[in-house]
PDB file of C-alpha atoms and ligand atoms in Angstrom:
ATOM      1  CA  MET A   1     161.036 161.829  64.678  1.00 51.00           C
ATOM      2  CA  SER A   2     161.079 161.630  68.438  1.00 76.00           C
ATOM      3  CA  GLY A   3     161.301 158.168  70.036  1.00 87.00           C
ATOM      4  CA  PRO A   4     159.326 156.790  72.951  1.00 92.00           C
ATOM      5  CA  ASP A   5     159.155 158.964  76.083  1.00 96.00           C
ATOM      6  CA  VAL A   6     161.614 156.986  78.239  1.00 97.00           C
ATOM      7  CA  ALA A   7     161.137 159.087  81.373  1.00 97.00           C
ATOM      8  CA  GLY A   8     157.348 159.161  80.977  1.00 97.00           C
ATOM      9  CA  ILE A   9     157.088 155.377  80.623  1.00 98.00           C
ATOM     10  CA  ALA A  10     159.396 154.884  83.624  1.00 98.00           C
ATOM     11  CA  ALA A  11     157.223 157.259  85.671  1.00 98.00           C
ATOM     12  CA  LYS A  12     154.073 155.256  84.820  1.00 98.00           C
ATOM     13  CA  LEU A  13     155.722 151.973  85.780  1.00 98.00           C
ATOM     14  CA  GLY A  14     157.149 153.504  88.957  1.00 98.00           C
ATOM     15  CA  ALA A  15     153.742 154.851  89.993  1.00 98.00           C
ATOM     16  CA  ALA A  16     152.148 151.451  89.289  1.00 98.00           C
ATOM     17  CA  ALA A  17     154.697 149.750  91.570  1.00 98.00           C
ATOM     18  CA  ASP A  18     154.421 152.396  94.299  1.00 97.00           C
ATOM     19  CA  SER A  19     150.625 152.235  94.387  1.00 98.00           C
ATOM     20  CA  ALA A  20     150.406 148.462  93.721  1.00 98.00           C
ATOM     21  CA  THR A  21     148.008 149.170  90.861  1.00 98.00           C
ATOM     22  CA  ALA A  22     148.227 147.336  87.539  1.00 98.00           C
ATOM     23  CA  ILE A  23     148.515 149.267  84.294  1.00 98.00           C
ATOM     24  CA  GLY A  24     148.063 148.330  80.636  1.00 98.00           C
ATOM     25  CA  GLN A  25     151.005 147.401  78.444  1.00 98.00           C
ATOM     26  CA  LEU A  26     152.880 150.365  77.018  1.00 97.00           C
ATOM     27  CA  ALA A  27     155.307 149.064  74.384  1.00 96.00           C
ATOM     28  CA  ALA A  28     152.939 148.689  71.443  1.00 95.00           C
ATOM     29  CA  GLU A  29     151.361 152.138  71.780  1.00 95.00           C
ATOM     30  CA  THR A  30     154.685 153.904  72.404  1.00 96.00           C
ATOM     31  CA  GLY A  31     156.748 151.987  69.817  1.00 96.00           C
ATOM     32  CA  LEU A  32     159.133 150.755  72.516  1.00 97.00           C
ATOM     33  CA  ASP A  33     161.771 148.260  71.333  1.00 97.00           C
ATOM     34  CA  SER A  34     163.958 146.083  73.575  1.00 97.00           C
ATOM     35  CA  ASP A  35     166.986 148.391  73.529  1.00 96.00           C
ATOM     36  CA  THR A  36     164.934 151.433  74.485  1.00 97.00           C
ATOM     37  CA  ALA A  37     163.119 149.284  77.058  1.00 98.00           C
ATOM     38  CA  TYR A  38     166.453 148.796  78.863  1.00 98.00           C
ATOM     39  CA  ALA A  39     166.781 152.580  78.967  1.00 98.00           C
ATOM     40  CA  VAL A  40     163.312 152.744  80.557  1.00 98.00           C
ATOM     41  CA  GLN A  41     164.410 150.092  83.062  1.00 98.00           C
ATOM     42  CA  GLU A  42     167.453 152.178  83.934  1.00 98.00           C
ATOM     43  CA  ALA A  43     165.283 155.270  84.445  1.00 98.00           C
ATOM     44  CA  LEU A  44     162.796 153.256  86.519  1.00 98.00           C
ATOM     45  CA  VAL A  45     165.527 151.941  88.809  1.00 98.00           C
ATOM     46  CA  ARG A  46     167.114 155.417  88.909  1.00 98.00           C
ATOM     47  CA  ARG A  47     163.918 156.629  90.627  1.00 97.00           C
ATOM     48  CA  ARG A  48     164.610 154.086  93.392  1.00 98.00           C
ATOM     49  CA  LEU A  49     168.282 155.102  93.652  1.00 98.00           C
ATOM     50  CA  ASP A  50     167.249 158.756  93.840  1.00 98.00           C
ATOM     51  CA  ARG A  51     165.231 157.967  96.939  1.00 97.00           C
ATOM     52  CA  GLY A  52     168.190 156.266  98.589  1.00 98.00           C
ATOM     53  CA  GLU A  53     168.096 152.643  97.450  1.00 98.00           C
ATOM     54  CA  ARG A  54     171.350 150.937  96.480  1.00 98.00           C
ATOM     55  CA  LEU A  55     172.017 148.632  93.537  1.00 98.00           C
ATOM     56  CA  VAL A  56     173.014 145.243  94.939  1.00 98.00           C
ATOM     57  CA  GLY A  57     172.997 143.017  91.909  1.00 98.00           C
ATOM     58  CA  LEU A  58     171.472 141.671  88.782  1.00 98.00           C
ATOM     59  CA  LYS A  59     168.788 139.121  88.027  1.00 98.00           C
ATOM     60  CA  MET A  60     168.282 137.010  84.967  1.00 98.00           C
ATOM     61  CA  GLY A  61     164.820 136.224  83.643  1.00 98.00           C
ATOM     62  CA  LEU A  62     163.370 133.626  81.309  1.00 97.00           C
ATOM     63  CA  THR A  63     166.465 131.414  81.444  1.00 95.00           C
ATOM     64  CA  SER A  64     164.263 128.294  81.623  1.00 93.00           C
ATOM     65  CA  ARG A  65     161.623 126.930  79.221  1.00 92.00           C
ATOM     66  CA  ALA A  66     159.145 126.631  82.092  1.00 95.00           C
ATOM     67  CA  LYS A  67     159.320 130.390  82.627  1.00 94.00           C
ATOM     68  CA  MET A  68     159.292 131.256  78.934  1.00 94.00           C
ATOM     69  CA  ALA A  69     156.206 129.111  78.426  1.00 94.00           C
ATOM     70  CA  GLN A  70     154.437 130.577  81.463  1.00 94.00           C
ATOM     71  CA  VAL A  71     154.695 134.170  80.248  1.00 95.00           C
ATOM     72  CA  GLY A  72     154.840 133.578  76.486  1.00 95.00           C
ATOM     73  CA  VAL A  73     158.119 135.465  75.961  1.00 95.00           C
ATOM     74  CA  ASP A  74     161.098 133.452  74.761  1.00 92.00           C
ATOM     75  CA  GLU A  75     164.173 135.606  75.184  1.00 95.00           C
ATOM     76  CA  VAL A  76     166.563 135.776  78.093  1.00 97.00           C
ATOM     77  CA  ILE A  77     166.279 139.127  79.889  1.00 98.00           C
ATOM     78  CA  TRP A  78     167.982 140.796  82.850  1.00 98.00           C
ATOM     79  CA  GLY A  79     167.003 143.259  85.520  1.00 98.00           C
ATOM     80  CA  ARG A  80     168.380 145.191  88.460  1.00 98.00           C
ATOM     81  CA  LEU A  81     168.145 144.384  92.176  1.00 98.00           C
ATOM     82  CA  THR A  82     168.224 146.952  94.983  1.00 98.00           C
ATOM     83  CA  ASP A  83     168.809 146.566  98.716  1.00 98.00           C
ATOM     84  CA  VAL A  84     165.193 147.450  99.545  1.00 98.00           C
ATOM     85  CA  MET A  85     163.963 144.442  97.524  1.00 98.00           C
ATOM     86  CA  ARG A  86     165.855 142.078  99.796  1.00 98.00           C
ATOM     87  CA  VAL A  87     163.851 140.226 102.435  1.00 98.00           C
ATOM     88  CA  PRO A  88     165.900 138.437 105.096  1.00 98.00           C
ATOM     89  CA  ASP A  89     165.863 134.647 104.934  1.00 98.00           C
ATOM     90  CA  GLY A  90     162.856 133.522 106.986  1.00 98.00           C
ATOM     91  CA  GLY A  91     161.454 137.066 106.879  1.00 98.00           C
ATOM     92  CA  SER A  92     157.998 138.325 105.936  1.00 98.00           C
ATOM     93  CA  VAL A  93     156.465 140.314 103.119  1.00 98.00           C
ATOM     94  CA  ASP A  94     153.156 142.138 102.995  1.00 98.00           C
ATOM     95  CA  THR A  95     151.313 140.974  99.881  1.00 97.00           C
ATOM     96  CA  GLY A  96     149.269 144.185 100.082  1.00 97.00           C
ATOM     97  CA  GLY A  97     152.322 146.053  98.816  1.00 97.00           C
ATOM     98  CA  PHE A  98     152.181 144.143  95.521  1.00 98.00           C
ATOM     99  CA  ILE A  99     149.710 143.765  92.667  1.00 98.00           C
ATOM    100  CA  HIS A 100     149.668 139.996  92.044  1.00 98.00           C
ATOM    101  CA  PRO A 101     152.867 138.603  93.559  1.00 98.00           C
ATOM    102  CA  ARG A 102     154.285 135.257  92.477  1.00 98.00           C
ATOM    103  CA  VAL A 103     157.210 133.326  93.912  1.00 98.00           C
ATOM    104  CA  GLU A 104     159.760 131.184  92.137  1.00 98.00           C
ATOM    105  CA  PRO A 105     162.802 129.155  93.187  1.00 98.00           C
ATOM    106  CA  GLU A 106     166.180 130.526  92.153  1.00 98.00           C
ATOM    107  CA  VAL A 107     169.913 129.982  92.596  1.00 98.00           C
ATOM    108  CA  ALA A 108     171.898 133.023  93.768  1.00 98.00           C
ATOM    109  CA  PHE A 109     175.578 133.744  93.210  1.00 98.00           C
ATOM    110  CA  LEU A 110     177.731 136.061  95.286  1.00 98.00           C
ATOM    111  CA  LEU A 111     180.080 137.676  92.794  1.00 96.00           C
ATOM    112  CA  ASP A 112     183.811 137.886  93.249  1.00 92.00           C
ATOM    113  CA  ARG A 113     186.297 139.335  90.774  1.00 82.00           C
ATOM    114  CA  LEU A 114     184.658 139.768  87.378  1.00 79.00           C
ATOM    115  CA  PRO A 115     186.344 139.845  83.995  1.00 69.00           C
ATOM    116  CA  GLU A 116     186.811 143.072  82.053  1.00 68.00           C
ATOM    117  CA  PRO A 117     183.949 144.084  79.735  1.00 62.00           C
ATOM    118  CA  GLY A 118     183.794 141.899  76.659  1.00 60.00           C
ATOM    119  CA  GLU A 119     185.643 138.991  78.280  1.00 65.00           C
ATOM    120  CA  LEU A 120     183.900 135.771  79.202  1.00 63.00           C
ATOM    121  CA  VAL A 121     184.164 134.385  82.700  1.00 65.00           C
ATOM    122  CA  GLY A 122     187.502 132.550  82.780  1.00 69.00           C
ATOM    123  CA  SER A 123     186.628 130.285  85.634  1.00 81.00           C
ATOM    124  CA  PHE A 124     183.310 130.204  87.411  1.00 83.00           C
ATOM    125  CA  THR A 125     185.001 129.616  90.771  1.00 84.00           C
ATOM    126  CA  GLU A 126     187.090 132.760  90.289  1.00 85.00           C
ATOM    127  CA  ALA A 127     184.034 134.841  89.415  1.00 90.00           C
ATOM    128  CA  VAL A 128     181.713 133.464  92.096  1.00 94.00           C
ATOM    129  CA  ARG A 129     182.526 133.384  95.792  1.00 95.00           C
ATOM    130  CA  ALA A 130     179.487 131.469  97.015  1.00 97.00           C
ATOM    131  CA  VAL A 131     176.121 130.094  95.945  1.00 98.00           C
ATOM    132  CA  ALA A 132     172.766 129.933  97.735  1.00 98.00           C
ATOM    133  CA  PRO A 133     169.164 128.839  97.281  1.00 98.00           C
ATOM    134  CA  ALA A 134     166.892 131.827  96.775  1.00 98.00           C
ATOM    135  CA  ILE A 135     163.284 132.861  96.275  1.00 98.00           C
ATOM    136  CA  GLU A 136     162.347 135.597  93.870  1.00 98.00           C
ATOM    137  CA  LEU A 137     159.045 137.424  94.328  1.00 98.00           C
ATOM    138  CA  ILE A 138     157.986 138.813  90.975  1.00 98.00           C
ATOM    139  CA  ASP A 139     155.112 141.236  90.469  1.00 98.00           C
ATOM    140  CA  SER A 140     154.452 142.395  86.947  1.00 98.00           C
ATOM    141  CA  ARG A 141     153.114 145.910  86.921  1.00 98.00           C
ATOM    142  CA  TYR A 142     150.947 144.946  83.905  1.00 98.00           C
ATOM    143  CA  ALA A 143     147.363 143.755  84.255  1.00 98.00           C
ATOM    144  CA  ASN A 144     146.936 139.958  84.226  1.00 98.00           C
ATOM    145  CA  PHE A 145     150.740 139.469  84.365  1.00 98.00           C
ATOM    146  CA  THR A 146     150.610 139.803  80.573  1.00 97.00           C
ATOM    147  CA  PHE A 147     153.347 141.569  78.622  1.00 97.00           C
ATOM    148  CA  SER A 148     155.508 141.667  75.510  1.00 97.00           C
ATOM    149  CA  LEU A 149     159.322 141.399  75.588  1.00 97.00           C
ATOM    150  CA  PRO A 150     159.953 145.181  75.654  1.00 98.00           C
ATOM    151  CA  ASP A 151     157.179 145.653  78.224  1.00 98.00           C
ATOM    152  CA  VAL A 152     158.728 143.205  80.706  1.00 98.00           C
ATOM    153  CA  ILE A 153     162.236 144.598  80.172  1.00 98.00           C
ATOM    154  CA  ALA A 154     160.988 148.131  80.858  1.00 98.00           C
ATOM    155  CA  ASP A 155     159.265 146.854  84.020  1.00 98.00           C
ATOM    156  CA  ASN A 156     162.634 145.732  85.410  1.00 98.00           C
ATOM    157  CA  THR A 157     161.716 142.134  84.522  1.00 98.00           C
ATOM    158  CA  SER A 158     158.924 142.098  87.143  1.00 98.00           C
ATOM    159  CA  ALA A 159     161.497 142.351  89.967  1.00 98.00           C
ATOM    160  CA  ALA A 160     159.862 143.102  93.310  1.00 98.00           C
ATOM    161  CA  ALA A 161     161.578 141.254  96.175  1.00 98.00           C
ATOM    162  CA  PHE A 162     163.935 138.368  96.832  1.00 98.00           C
ATOM    163  CA  THR A 163     165.286 136.231  99.650  1.00 98.00           C
ATOM    164  CA  VAL A 164     168.668 134.546  99.683  1.00 98.00           C
ATOM    165  CA  GLY A 165     169.277 131.465 101.851  1.00 98.00           C
ATOM    166  CA  PRO A 166     172.570 130.457 103.456  1.00 98.00           C
ATOM    167  CA  TRP A 167     175.688 130.737 101.297  1.00 98.00           C
ATOM    168  CA  SER A 168     177.796 127.662 100.469  1.00 97.00           C
ATOM    169  CA  PRO A 169     181.145 127.406  98.724  1.00 95.00           C
ATOM    170  CA  VAL A 170     180.692 126.723  95.000  1.00 93.00           C
ATOM    171  CA  PRO A 171     180.017 122.960  94.666  1.00 92.00           C
ATOM    172  CA  ASP A 172     181.709 120.849  91.986  1.00 88.00           C
ATOM    173  CA  GLY A 173     178.638 120.721  89.797  1.00 90.00           C
ATOM    174  CA  LEU A 174     175.618 123.008  89.661  1.00 93.00           C
ATOM    175  CA  ASP A 175     174.115 121.602  86.501  1.00 92.00           C
ATOM    176  CA  ASN A 176     171.723 118.955  87.775  1.00 94.00           C
ATOM    177  CA  LEU A 177     170.558 119.752  91.272  1.00 97.00           C
ATOM    178  CA  GLY A 178     166.960 119.068  92.272  1.00 98.00           C
ATOM    179  CA  VAL A 179     164.832 122.164  92.926  1.00 98.00           C
ATOM    180  CA  LEU A 180     161.589 122.287  94.929  1.00 98.00           C
ATOM    181  CA  LEU A 181     159.200 125.124  95.628  1.00 98.00           C
ATOM    182  CA  GLU A 182     157.037 124.388  98.663  1.00 98.00           C
ATOM    183  CA  ILE A 183     154.029 126.390  99.800  1.00 98.00           C
ATOM    184  CA  ASP A 184     152.775 125.616 103.301  1.00 98.00           C
ATOM    185  CA  GLY A 185     154.733 122.366 103.336  1.00 97.00           C
ATOM    186  CA  ARG A 186     153.280 121.136 100.034  1.00 98.00           C
ATOM    187  CA  VAL A 187     155.331 120.780  96.888  1.00 98.00           C
ATOM    188  CA  ALA A 188     154.122 123.383  94.398  1.00 98.00           C
ATOM    189  CA  GLN A 189     156.850 123.064  91.734  1.00 98.00           C
ATOM    190  CA  VAL A 190     159.611 120.549  91.063  1.00 98.00           C
ATOM    191  CA  GLY A 191     162.551 121.074  88.760  1.00 97.00           C
ATOM    192  CA  SER A 192     166.256 120.865  88.236  1.00 98.00           C
ATOM    193  CA  THR A 193     168.975 123.478  87.887  1.00 97.00           C
ATOM    194  CA  ALA A 194     169.535 121.877  84.466  1.00 97.00           C
ATOM    195  CA  ALA A 195     166.445 123.817  83.377  1.00 96.00           C
ATOM    196  CA  ILE A 196     168.433 127.058  83.740  1.00 96.00           C
ATOM    197  CA  LEU A 197     170.165 127.304  80.339  1.00 96.00           C
ATOM    198  CA  GLY A 198     171.375 123.701  80.796  1.00 95.00           C
ATOM    199  CA  ASP A 199     173.568 124.859  83.688  1.00 95.00           C
ATOM    200  CA  PRO A 200     172.987 127.950  85.876  1.00 96.00           C
ATOM    201  CA  ARG A 201     176.643 128.895  85.460  1.00 94.00           C
ATOM    202  CA  ARG A 202     175.741 129.822  81.873  1.00 94.00           C
ATOM    203  CA  ALA A 203     173.380 132.448  83.212  1.00 95.00           C
ATOM    204  CA  LEU A 204     176.383 134.400  84.444  1.00 93.00           C
ATOM    205  CA  ASP A 205     177.973 134.440  80.986  1.00 90.00           C
ATOM    206  CA  GLU A 206     174.654 135.595  79.552  1.00 93.00           C
ATOM    207  CA  GLY A 207     174.287 138.255  82.224  1.00 94.00           C
ATOM    208  CA  LEU A 208     177.756 139.623  81.557  1.00 90.00           C
ATOM    209  CA  ARG A 209     177.132 139.634  77.831  1.00 90.00           C
ATOM    210  CA  LEU A 210     173.634 141.094  77.830  1.00 94.00           C
ATOM    211  CA  ALA A 211     174.168 143.701  80.567  1.00 94.00           C
ATOM    212  CA  GLY A 212     177.539 144.572  79.010  1.00 91.00           C
ATOM    213  CA  ARG A 213     175.698 145.568  75.825  1.00 93.00           C
ATOM    214  CA  HIS A 214     174.051 148.294  77.865  1.00 94.00           C
ATOM    215  CA  GLY A 215     177.254 149.375  79.558  1.00 91.00           C
ATOM    216  CA  VAL A 216     176.434 147.657  82.859  1.00 93.00           C
ATOM    217  CA  ARG A 217     179.320 145.898  84.587  1.00 89.00           C
ATOM    218  CA  LEU A 218     178.785 143.353  87.311  1.00 91.00           C
ATOM    219  CA  ARG A 219     180.589 144.290  90.516  1.00 92.00           C
ATOM    220  CA  GLU A 220     182.435 142.367  93.180  1.00 94.00           C
ATOM    221  CA  GLY A 221     180.098 141.741  96.112  1.00 96.00           C
ATOM    222  CA  TRP A 222     176.945 141.899  93.956  1.00 97.00           C
ATOM    223  CA  LEU A 223     174.239 139.265  94.022  1.00 98.00           C
ATOM    224  CA  PHE A 224     173.217 137.488  90.874  1.00 98.00           C
ATOM    225  CA  LEU A 225     169.979 135.547  90.443  1.00 98.00           C
ATOM    226  CA  ALA A 226     170.319 132.974  87.662  1.00 98.00           C
ATOM    227  CA  GLY A 227     166.600 132.791  86.812  1.00 98.00           C
ATOM    228  CA  ALA A 228     163.861 130.469  87.988  1.00 98.00           C
ATOM    229  CA  ALA A 229     164.109 126.760  87.252  1.00 95.00           C
ATOM    230  CA  THR A 230     160.321 126.311  87.377  1.00 97.00           C
ATOM    231  CA  ALA A 231     157.177 128.304  86.682  1.00 97.00           C
ATOM    232  CA  ALA A 232     156.201 130.870  89.328  1.00 98.00           C
ATOM    233  CA  VAL A 233     153.334 130.355  91.780  1.00 98.00           C
ATOM    234  CA  PRO A 234     150.916 133.003  93.155  1.00 98.00           C
ATOM    235  CA  LEU A 235     151.802 134.163  96.669  1.00 98.00           C
ATOM    236  CA  ARG A 236     148.722 134.286  98.902  1.00 98.00           C
ATOM    237  CA  PRO A 237     148.487 136.133 102.224  1.00 98.00           C
ATOM    238  CA  GLY A 238     149.669 133.933 105.084  1.00 98.00           C
ATOM    239  CA  ALA A 239     151.591 131.493 102.881  1.00 98.00           C
ATOM    240  CA  HIS A 240     154.915 130.047 103.994  1.00 98.00           C
ATOM    241  CA  VAL A 241     157.279 129.565 101.043  1.00 98.00           C
ATOM    242  CA  ARG A 242     160.399 127.427 100.885  1.00 98.00           C
ATOM    243  CA  ALA A 243     162.774 126.983  97.958  1.00 98.00           C
ATOM    244  CA  VAL A 244     164.948 123.910  98.361  1.00 98.00           C
ATOM    245  CA  VAL A 245     167.965 123.322  96.132  1.00 98.00           C
ATOM    246  CA  GLU A 246     169.795 120.008  96.452  1.00 97.00           C
ATOM    247  CA  LYS A 247     173.239 120.408  98.065  1.00 96.00           C
ATOM    248  CA  LEU A 248     172.576 124.119  98.749  1.00 97.00           C
ATOM    249  CA  GLY A 249     169.725 123.989 101.266  1.00 98.00           C
ATOM    250  CA  THR A 250     166.662 126.140 101.785  1.00 98.00           C
ATOM    251  CA  ALA A 251     165.557 129.763 101.542  1.00 98.00           C
ATOM    252  CA  SER A 252     162.215 130.710 103.072  1.00 98.00           C
ATOM    253  CA  LEU A 253     159.833 133.597 103.446  1.00 98.00           C
ATOM    254  CA  ARG A 254     156.365 134.187 104.791  1.00 98.00           C
ATOM    255  CA  ALA A 255     153.544 136.339 103.469  1.00 98.00           C
ATOM    256  CA  LEU A 256     151.829 138.267 106.248  1.00 98.00           C
ATOM    257  CA  PRO A 257     148.222 137.128 106.823  1.00 95.00           C
TER     258      PRO A 257
HETATM  259  C1  OOG B   1     159.569 137.977  84.157  1.00 92.44           C
HETATM  260  C2  OOG B   1     160.711 137.697  85.081  1.00 92.44           C
HETATM  261  C3  OOG B   1     161.291 136.332  84.866  1.00 92.44           C
HETATM  262  C4  OOG B   1     162.731 134.493  85.860  1.00 92.44           C
HETATM  263  O1  OOG B   1     163.350 134.034  86.837  1.00 92.44           O
HETATM  264  O2  OOG B   1     162.569 133.854  84.831  1.00 92.44           O
HETATM  265  C5  OOG B   1     162.178 135.863  85.969  1.00 92.44           C
HETATM  266  C6  OOG B   1     158.260 137.380  84.663  1.00 92.44           C
HETATM  267  O3  OOG B   1     158.118 136.162  84.700  1.00 92.44           O
HETATM  268  O4  OOG B   1     157.363 138.173  85.014  1.00 92.44           O
HETATM  269  O5  OOG B   1     162.441 136.508  86.950  1.00 92.44           O
HETATM  270 MG1   MG B   2     163.191 135.220  88.572  1.00 92.44          MG
END
């Protein structure tokens, strides 16, 4: 029996992203499970690398209850980040390049020396050089932002763009910092880094463990997004978005009118 057509599913998702056109879910009809979905994700990101993009890090998804509840999927997932997805802090994005973009507040880590595969992070301050507030722009390639677990994994966990604010040395505690998402100066979401697996540092252990299962090692100099602390909010043309994380400061981006 032949399994799901990994390359074919990746091509459909890639075309949906390139043309900013939503497609229907694919996992149920193709019998895609989560493990094979990570193979689709790899093939999907390979298309980007083949046209010259560079892998710059990893992102975690659904590390908070707010996010799990919003999308109705309750397992931690991970995806891949490329250089082209990065928007400079204070920079602009064209919402026309996306299907139904949403923004969410995140905490970013700049990775230092990582443990060997299979080992847990000995000390967070050895593994992480700096931390920053960040904004992730997610854009599910599925109609109505509706998907199953394998569907969202295959779709590179809705990754589309991200902005990282100024880096700070790792503070003493990261486990209970206030998080705000502001749109046009108004508070759109409020949360705490405690929402991220109890402590965003845990997201790194999970990332190492889960990506390691698929033979992916985190690299020195890579970025790592720990997952949103709050639900995501639709990004409208012309909106000015700020993510504020207590002690870490602010990341911002603008949607072109
Ligand atoms: C999946 C991606 C989730 C996060 O921070 O939880 C994610 C989605 O919500 O479409 O990036
Ligand atoms: Mg996210």
